[in-house]
Amino acid sequence: MAEFVQLLFNGLVAGSIFGMAALGISLVYSVLHLVNFAAGDFLTLGAFTTFYLATSQHLPFVLAVILSMVIGVIVSLILEFILWRRLRRSGAGMLALFLVASGIAFILRQSIALTFGSDSRRFDLDQLTTYEFLGAQIARAQLIVLLCASIAITGIALFIKKSNIGKDMRAYADNASLAAVSGINVDRVIIATWTISGAYGALAGVFQGTVQGQFTNGMGLDLLLAILAAVVLGTIGDAYGALIGGFVLGVVMDLSTWDALAGGIPSTYKPVVGFAVLVIVLLFKPEGIFGVRARKI
Amino acid sequence: MNNLILEVNDVAVAFGGVKAVNGATMSVEVGSVTSVIGPNGAGKTTLFNLISGAIKPDSGTILFQGFEIQKLLPHKIADRGIVRTFQGAKVIKRLSVLENLMLGAQNNPGDNLINFFNPRARNAFEKQARERAMALLKQVGIERFANDYAGILSGGQRKLLDLARALMAEPVMLLLDEPFAGVNPTLVEKLLEVLHALRTEHHLTFLLVEHDLETVMNISDRVVVMAEGRVIADGLPNSIYENQAVVDAYLGTRKLNS
Amino acid sequence: MTAILQPGFWVFILTMSGIYGIFTLGLQVQYGVGGILNFGHVGMMALSSYTMAILVIAHGFNFWIAAASGVAVAALGGAFLGLTTLRLRGDYFSIVSIAFSEIVRYVIFNSDGLTGGSQGSLAIMPIGDAYPSYTDTWDTILYWIRDHLTPIFGEVADRDMAMGILVWITLGILLFIVSRVERTSWARVLRATREDDDVPSALGKNVFRFRLQAVIIGSIIGGIAGIYWALQVTLLSPDDFLTIVTFYAWMILILSGATKVKGLAIAAIFFGFLYGGTRFFTFWPFSVFDASQRSYMRIMIIGIVLIVLMIRRPQGIFGKREEMVLE
Ligand SMILES: Nc1ncnc2c1ncn2[C@@H]1O[C@H](COP(=O)(O)OP(=O)(O)OP(=O)(O)O)[C@@H](O)[C@H]1O
Ligand SMILES: [Mg+2]
């Protein structure tokens, strides 16, 4: 039981991070039809800028996190203005978008490596305090991450549902040409999309860095697999689906290591479980958990 | 055994809330020309998509030559001899016009990778098929574009290509979705002759969607009228004018004018 | 600086270019003909090279049988990937394929007993061996070739040069075969499917079958590249099969114009120089950075080239603009 609670908790923490990152990818996909392979490296960027600001520049941690989110947004917007906009105007196809996104990923990852080296870093946070809950050891840092992530997720879900920009985003994602002629400010929608994706990517990166304890410039890449799986599970382009997909994946991956389940699988194989879940879901429900049957012609 | 080649029984499909086809029942006789008419959005193209297997019905059955085909994949249905053209015509833009036609050739040994090692069979088939393709292109009057990308063709030319490609497949039954819309009248005459010849020589069955009533009345053995996803009338061309439901739903003022 | 003057350096670059060329040819069949966006191609190379290495080193298999098994496993990997995801929309395939290759690498990394795990294939070799036993068979061929090269090239002729020649002969043969395959009606149907599924299926073509075959053939070619990779590097490591390697192939493919095979060899050499050659950029201003920093910069350069290429010349160096703009 204690183990179950422990794994469930770990899974929820991981899931909240997957969900936040997956949300950004899904939003960007729904609005811009682009699978952002660089998303993982935006997590890394967030973790490293926070590390730099808080540990090297001695800013208060929360301020460092906020500044990192701002940096994530700025980088996303710069890329929008110098790259994505141009590619859209030239009618670039799926391949061009994929490759540019991965080009960005390489550049980001290597810039981080160039600046910070390949050593692992850690935030100057209290990683040791734990609470006991139903026999499970709940680390304070993890608890805070879960709480903050839950607030962030609820906030964004409400924002997309209730705010005017959120409504515009949904309308634009449903039918771009219709939305454009009905007077929706397309630029505003696109900027909002990158803002959310940039800010949440950075935040998810800080959370992941906190939960892992130590992180290197490969952190985001290692996570990309689970994030993409969450996106596909939740039906690509569906923001709420991505959040739920993230949680489902996080929990399933952690619970799969449970001893009670025929000994559980070794925890190093967790990502394989994530992939297996993805493949199984795609086989039986190709449109993702929440997808409606798409009809062509 | 009756002489019906196609039987559509109470077929329905909905997209989200839109009941595109809502319990349609109709049939087509062997060797006949049957036209489907009806207002825009009546479900005519959707009916074609259902028959050709491009979409699956939510309910109902479709029988071709007595076999249920509503669950088959499109290529299986094509294998049985139903070949369709597309409303607005679909061409593969980055294949040449001739290559587009060659796609229509059936049982091409070259489609099978094993025959990579049997170039004789492949080449012999290709040569023969290419000759047939060129003849078809000539019939529809676009042979001078044979080696150009199909993407350069005009809208009307694409229709001709679509039609020729379907003929290339030597179908048993041909579904034509507005084959003459946007094609110039003299050419329409010529195409009608081609189709007529196919009908008499090869006993080809036609099911077509057409908005031009004059053409419909001239060439059809039967006319099926659809409105709002249902078949509201089915009969000899002339009987359609007498049907009150049809007049209300579709013909409207047009009858008064003609 | 001096390394650049050594013939061995050029041989090395050309050999690597050739292996990357073979690897890319697999993608060429999938994307250039079938429009299939596979970002997990490196997984096939990993499967074949590790399968071959394990069978020979740990189970004493004959090299040829092991190599054939390696390629077969790569083909199975392609079949698995295709069967699970090819029926879905194209972007799903891309995402799942990238996940597939990462999973392959991950499993290799964590299966210490089977693959040597993070230490690489060295860990499964008998202690004291410097070279894996699978190179023995190959070496007899290489030395035979070298002995025939010596009269021509003198001292320059060595094992590495023989390897380079074999790699390029293989690439040449494969290029020839693929260019022939691309003239069949099979390839014509596949080219049609890259634009549209409805037309070919309405004409009786089982689009899924064609795509699946393309993925499997591409995987087989990727698997052949994997065998050469194993022979060339001699010590396999999970890090050889990072996703970035797939992107190297994409870069070569884009440079070559993607839809025609003829530019592929030249594009592969170009890439070889960009990638391998920059390793020797140790002079100023690069001398400011240390070796690992320079290696980061090399990958950055590849990222930049990819982006610039997609923006400025999406049809590649040898591609036709025409084909890209048809609407
Ligand atoms: N793939 C689809 N997704 C959603 N709705 C669809 C789809 N295809 C058709 N519809 C809807 O189904 C209805 C019937 O469409 P259909 O194309 O069959 O009409 P039609 O009779 O061919 O009209 P037209 O004469 O204009 O070609 C329309 O309301 C259309 O919007
Ligand atoms: Mg229609």
Tab-separated table of N, CA, C and O in Angstrom, chain A residues 189-259:
chain	number	residue	atom	x	y	z
A	189	VAL	N	-3.660	35.592	-31.611
A	189	VAL	CA	-3.811	34.175	-31.284
A	189	VAL	C	-2.456	33.472	-31.322
A	189	VAL	O	-2.099	32.710	-30.415
A	190	ILE	N	-1.687	33.769	-32.373
A	190	ILE	CA	-0.407	33.083	-32.529
A	190	ILE	C	0.558	33.494	-31.412
A	190	ILE	O	1.252	32.654	-30.825
A	191	ILE	N	0.566	34.773	-31.111
A	191	ILE	CA	1.455	35.236	-30.041
A	191	ILE	C	1.050	34.618	-28.707
A	191	ILE	O	1.897	34.149	-27.927
A	192	ALA	N	-0.243	34.556	-28.458
A	192	ALA	CA	-0.707	33.941	-27.210
A	192	ALA	C	-0.276	32.485	-27.141
A	192	ALA	O	0.158	31.990	-26.094
A	193	THR	N	-0.361	31.808	-28.280
A	193	THR	CA	0.010	30.395	-28.301
A	193	THR	C	1.480	30.203	-27.935
A	193	THR	O	1.817	29.370	-27.080
A	194	TRP	N	2.340	30.984	-28.560
A	194	TRP	CA	3.771	30.847	-28.259
A	194	TRP	C	4.062	31.289	-26.837
A	194	TRP	O	4.970	30.756	-26.184
A	195	THR	N	3.321	32.275	-26.364
A	195	THR	CA	3.549	32.728	-24.990
A	195	THR	C	3.257	31.609	-24.006
A	195	THR	O	4.055	31.314	-23.115
A	196	ILE	N	2.125	30.970	-24.196
A	196	ILE	CA	1.774	29.874	-23.283
A	196	ILE	C	2.807	28.760	-23.400
A	196	ILE	O	3.328	28.261	-22.395
A	197	SER	N	3.129	28.400	-24.632
A	197	SER	CA	4.057	27.289	-24.817
A	197	SER	C	5.434	27.631	-24.236
A	197	SER	O	6.059	26.800	-23.573
A	198	GLY	N	5.903	28.862	-24.448
A	198	GLY	CA	7.217	29.256	-23.927
A	198	GLY	C	7.237	29.301	-22.407
A	198	GLY	O	8.146	28.754	-21.766
A	199	ALA	N	6.215	29.916	-21.834
A	199	ALA	CA	6.187	30.068	-20.375
A	199	ALA	C	6.012	28.715	-19.695
A	199	ALA	O	6.727	28.380	-18.747
A	200	TYR	N	5.100	27.910	-20.209
A	200	TYR	CA	4.850	26.622	-19.561
A	200	TYR	C	5.989	25.647	-19.786
A	200	TYR	O	6.272	24.808	-18.935
A	201	GLY	N	6.654	25.768	-20.927
A	201	GLY	CA	7.822	24.931	-21.165
A	201	GLY	C	8.893	25.216	-20.117
A	201	GLY	O	9.445	24.307	-19.499
A	202	ALA	N	9.178	26.508	-19.920
A	202	ALA	CA	10.202	26.883	-18.942
A	202	ALA	C	9.820	26.411	-17.545
A	202	ALA	O	10.634	25.840	-16.813
A	203	LEU	N	8.549	26.615	-17.201
A	203	LEU	CA	8.094	26.222	-15.868
A	203	LEU	C	8.201	24.713	-15.685
A	203	LEU	O	8.699	24.225	-14.669
A	204	ALA	N	7.761	23.971	-16.710
A	204	ALA	CA	7.851	22.515	-16.631
A	204	ALA	C	9.310	22.098	-16.475
A	204	ALA	O	9.629	21.156	-15.745
A	205	GLY	N	10.209	22.829	-17.133
A	205	GLY	CA	11.631	22.518	-17.023
A	205	GLY	C	12.139	22.715	-15.604
A	205	GLY	O	12.897	21.892	-15.085
A	206	VAL	N	11.719	23.795	-14.985
A	206	VAL	CA	12.132	24.044	-13.602
A	206	VAL	C	11.589	22.942	-12.699
A	206	VAL	O	12.303	22.400	-11.844
A	207	PHE	N	10.331	22.585	-12.920
A	207	PHE	CA	9.728	21.518	-12.106
A	207	PHE	C	10.499	20.219	-12.283
A	207	PHE	O	10.816	19.530	-11.320
A	208	GLN	N	10.788	19.888	-13.530
A	208	GLN	CA	11.487	18.634	-13.782
A	208	GLN	C	12.874	18.666	-13.143
A	208	GLN	O	13.309	17.693	-12.538
A	209	GLY	N	13.557	19.801	-13.278
A	209	GLY	CA	14.872	19.936	-12.662
A	209	GLY	C	14.789	19.745	-11.152
A	209	GLY	O	15.653	19.115	-10.534
A	210	THR	N	13.739	20.282	-10.565
A	210	THR	CA	13.552	20.154	-9.119
A	210	THR	C	13.314	18.700	-8.732
A	210	THR	O	13.924	18.176	-7.792
A	211	VAL	N	12.436	18.051	-9.466
A	211	VAL	CA	12.082	16.676	-9.120
A	211	VAL	C	13.269	15.737	-9.319
A	211	VAL	O	13.535	14.864	-8.504
A	212	GLN	N	14.004	15.960	-10.423
A	212	GLN	CA	15.155	15.095	-10.689
A	212	GLN	C	16.279	15.324	-9.698
A	212	GLN	O	17.127	14.461	-9.503
A	213	GLY	N	16.329	16.546	-9.149
A	213	GLY	CA	17.455	16.880	-8.295
A	213	GLY	C	18.600	17.404	-9.132
A	213	GLY	O	18.969	18.558	-9.063
A	214	GLN	N	19.142	16.522	-9.989
A	214	GLN	CA	20.227	16.948	-10.870
A	214	GLN	C	19.770	16.932	-12.313
A	214	GLN	O	18.950	16.106	-12.683
A	215	PHE	N	20.315	17.850	-13.101
A	215	PHE	CA	19.929	17.822	-14.510
A	215	PHE	C	21.093	18.253	-15.383
A	215	PHE	O	21.976	18.991	-14.960
A	216	THR	N	21.054	17.747	-16.625
A	216	THR	CA	22.083	18.129	-17.600
A	216	THR	C	21.384	18.732	-18.817
A	216	THR	O	20.160	18.832	-18.845
A	217	ASN	N	22.176	19.087	-19.812
A	217	ASN	CA	21.573	19.689	-21.006
A	217	ASN	C	20.749	18.688	-21.815
A	217	ASN	O	20.082	19.070	-22.756
A	218	GLY	N	20.810	17.420	-21.439
A	218	GLY	CA	19.996	16.425	-22.152
A	218	GLY	C	18.643	16.182	-21.494
A	218	GLY	O	17.852	15.376	-21.980
A	219	MET	N	18.350	16.901	-20.431
A	219	MET	CA	17.127	16.650	-19.663
A	219	MET	C	15.864	16.699	-20.516
A	219	MET	O	15.039	15.796	-20.503
A	220	GLY	N	15.736	17.781	-21.261
A	220	GLY	CA	14.521	17.965	-22.055
A	220	GLY	C	14.372	16.895	-23.114
A	220	GLY	O	13.283	16.378	-23.354
A	221	LEU	N	15.492	16.535	-23.714
A	221	LEU	CA	15.455	15.523	-24.760
A	221	LEU	C	14.995	14.186	-24.180
A	221	LEU	O	14.183	13.484	-24.770
A	222	ASP	N	15.527	13.866	-22.998
A	222	ASP	CA	15.125	12.608	-22.371
A	222	ASP	C	13.629	12.581	-22.088
A	222	ASP	O	13.000	11.521	-22.063
A	223	LEU	N	13.082	13.756	-21.858
A	223	LEU	CA	11.668	13.839	-21.508
A	223	LEU	C	10.764	13.889	-22.734
A	223	LEU	O	9.583	13.591	-22.653
A	224	LEU	N	11.368	14.276	-23.854
A	224	LEU	CA	10.562	14.542	-25.057
A	224	LEU	C	9.687	13.346	-25.420
A	224	LEU	O	8.541	13.491	-25.826
A	225	LEU	N	10.271	12.156	-25.220
A	225	LEU	CA	9.549	10.944	-25.561
A	225	LEU	C	8.222	10.853	-24.826
A	225	LEU	O	7.166	10.648	-25.419
A	226	ALA	N	8.296	11.037	-23.502
A	226	ALA	CA	7.082	10.942	-22.695
A	226	ALA	C	6.119	12.071	-23.061
A	226	ALA	O	4.902	11.878	-23.103
A	227	ILE	N	6.684	13.238	-23.344
A	227	ILE	CA	5.820	14.376	-23.665
A	227	ILE	C	5.073	14.131	-24.981
A	227	ILE	O	3.864	14.331	-25.073
A	228	LEU	N	5.823	13.671	-25.981
A	228	LEU	CA	5.180	13.392	-27.271
A	228	LEU	C	4.125	12.301	-27.109
A	228	LEU	O	3.047	12.378	-27.695
A	229	ALA	N	4.451	11.300	-26.301
A	229	ALA	CA	3.472	10.233	-26.075
A	229	ALA	C	2.211	10.810	-25.440
A	229	ALA	O	1.093	10.456	-25.815
A	230	ALA	N	2.391	11.729	-24.492
A	230	ALA	CA	1.222	12.345	-23.852
A	230	ALA	C	0.400	13.118	-24.869
A	230	ALA	O	-0.831	13.060	-24.862
A	231	VAL	N	1.094	13.818	-25.756
A	231	VAL	CA	0.403	14.606	-26.776
A	231	VAL	C	-0.447	13.694	-27.666
A	231	VAL	O	-1.620	13.960	-27.922
A	232	VAL	N	0.162	12.612	-28.105
A	232	VAL	CA	-0.554	11.719	-29.020
A	232	VAL	C	-1.687	11.000	-28.289
A	232	VAL	O	-2.788	10.853	-28.806
A	233	LEU	N	-1.394	10.564	-27.056
A	233	LEU	CA	-2.429	9.895	-26.260
A	233	LEU	C	-3.653	10.776	-26.118
A	233	LEU	O	-4.784	10.329	-26.248
A	234	GLY	N	-3.422	12.040	-25.836
A	234	GLY	CA	-4.530	12.952	-25.597
A	234	GLY	C	-5.107	13.494	-26.885
A	234	GLY	O	-5.884	14.439	-26.840
A	235	THR	N	-4.735	12.949	-28.017
A	235	THR	CA	-5.158	13.423	-29.337
A	235	THR	C	-4.434	14.715	-29.643
A	235	THR	O	-4.679	15.738	-29.014
A	236	ILE	N	-3.562	14.621	-30.597
A	236	ILE	CA	-2.735	15.778	-30.919
A	236	ILE	C	-3.614	16.966	-31.291
A	236	ILE	O	-4.578	16.830	-32.028
A	237	GLY	N	-3.298	18.108	-30.736
A	237	GLY	CA	-4.081	19.310	-31.020
A	237	GLY	C	-5.157	19.592	-29.977
A	237	GLY	O	-5.775	20.635	-29.985
A	238	ASP	N	-5.362	18.652	-29.052
A	238	ASP	CA	-6.375	18.846	-28.016
A	238	ASP	C	-5.664	19.206	-26.705
A	238	ASP	O	-4.989	18.385	-26.096
A	239	ALA	N	-5.811	20.458	-26.269
A	239	ALA	CA	-5.050	20.932	-25.114
A	239	ALA	C	-5.419	20.184	-23.838
A	239	ALA	O	-4.551	19.752	-23.083
A	240	TYR	N	-6.717	19.998	-23.625
A	240	TYR	CA	-7.120	19.285	-22.402
A	240	TYR	C	-6.677	17.834	-22.476
A	240	TYR	O	-6.248	17.246	-21.479
A	241	GLY	N	-6.790	17.271	-23.665
A	241	GLY	CA	-6.357	15.893	-23.862
A	241	GLY	C	-4.892	15.728	-23.496
A	241	GLY	O	-4.501	14.750	-22.856
A	242	ALA	N	-4.079	16.725	-23.879
A	242	ALA	CA	-2.652	16.652	-23.592
A	242	ALA	C	-2.406	16.615	-22.086
A	242	ALA	O	-1.578	15.846	-21.593
A	243	LEU	N	-3.144	17.433	-21.351
A	243	LEU	CA	-2.982	17.456	-19.898
A	243	LEU	C	-3.333	16.096	-19.305
A	243	LEU	O	-2.574	15.530	-18.513
A	244	ILE	N	-4.467	15.562	-19.745
A	244	ILE	CA	-4.889	14.274	-19.201
A	244	ILE	C	-3.939	13.175	-19.664
A	244	ILE	O	-3.539	12.312	-18.881
A	245	GLY	N	-3.547	13.252	-20.949
A	245	GLY	CA	-2.581	12.281	-21.466
A	245	GLY	C	-1.315	12.279	-20.620
A	245	GLY	O	-0.754	11.229	-20.322
A	246	GLY	N	-0.873	13.459	-20.232
A	246	GLY	CA	0.321	13.578	-19.392
A	246	GLY	C	0.152	12.854	-18.071
A	246	GLY	O	1.008	12.059	-17.668
A	247	PHE	N	-0.979	13.099	-17.421
A	247	PHE	CA	-1.211	12.445	-16.125
A	247	PHE	C	-1.326	10.934	-16.275
A	247	PHE	O	-0.735	10.182	-15.509
A	248	VAL	N	-2.092	10.511	-17.287
A	248	VAL	CA	-2.261	9.065	-17.498
A	248	VAL	C	-0.896	8.408	-17.660
A	248	VAL	O	-0.564	7.416	-17.003
A	249	LEU	N	-0.072	9.027	-18.516
A	249	LEU	CA	1.226	8.448	-18.802
A	249	LEU	C	2.125	8.443	-17.567
A	249	LEU	O	2.786	7.447	-17.263
A	250	GLY	N	2.140	9.572	-16.860
A	250	GLY	CA	2.975	9.672	-15.669
A	250	GLY	C	2.615	8.591	-14.663
A	250	GLY	O	3.478	7.877	-14.140
A	251	VAL	N	1.315	8.435	-14.415
A	251	VAL	CA	0.869	7.468	-13.416
A	251	VAL	C	1.126	6.040	-13.887
A	251	VAL	O	1.663	5.215	-13.138
A	252	VAL	N	0.786	5.763	-15.156
A	252	VAL	CA	0.989	4.393	-15.657
A	252	VAL	C	2.465	4.022	-15.610
A	252	VAL	O	2.846	2.929	-15.178
A	253	MET	N	3.318	4.961	-16.024
A	253	MET	CA	4.747	4.652	-16.050
A	253	MET	C	5.269	4.356	-14.653
A	253	MET	O	6.035	3.416	-14.454
A	254	ASP	N	4.839	5.142	-13.681
A	254	ASP	CA	5.346	4.884	-12.330
A	254	ASP	C	4.732	3.639	-11.706
A	254	ASP	O	5.424	2.848	-11.073
A	255	LEU	N	3.421	3.461	-11.925
A	255	LEU	CA	2.770	2.289	-11.324
A	255	LEU	C	3.277	0.984	-11.929
A	255	LEU	O	3.230	-0.059	-11.292
A	256	SER	N	3.776	1.059	-13.167
A	256	SER	CA	4.234	-0.180	-13.797
A	256	SER	C	5.423	-0.781	-13.057
A	256	SER	O	5.746	-1.938	-13.241
A	257	THR	N	6.049	0.009	-12.207
A	257	THR	CA	7.197	-0.539	-11.470
A	257	THR	C	6.778	-1.155	-10.139
A	257	THR	O	7.612	-1.591	-9.365
A	258	TRP	N	5.479	-1.165	-9.889
A	258	TRP	CA	4.969	-1.648	-8.602
A	258	TRP	C	5.228	-3.135	-8.435
A	258	TRP	O	4.884	-3.936	-9.303
A	259	ASP	N	5.806	-3.506	-7.304
A	259	ASP	CA	6.109	-4.905	-7.021
A	259	ASP	C	4.890	-5.809	-7.138
A	259	ASP	O	4.983	-6.939	-7.602
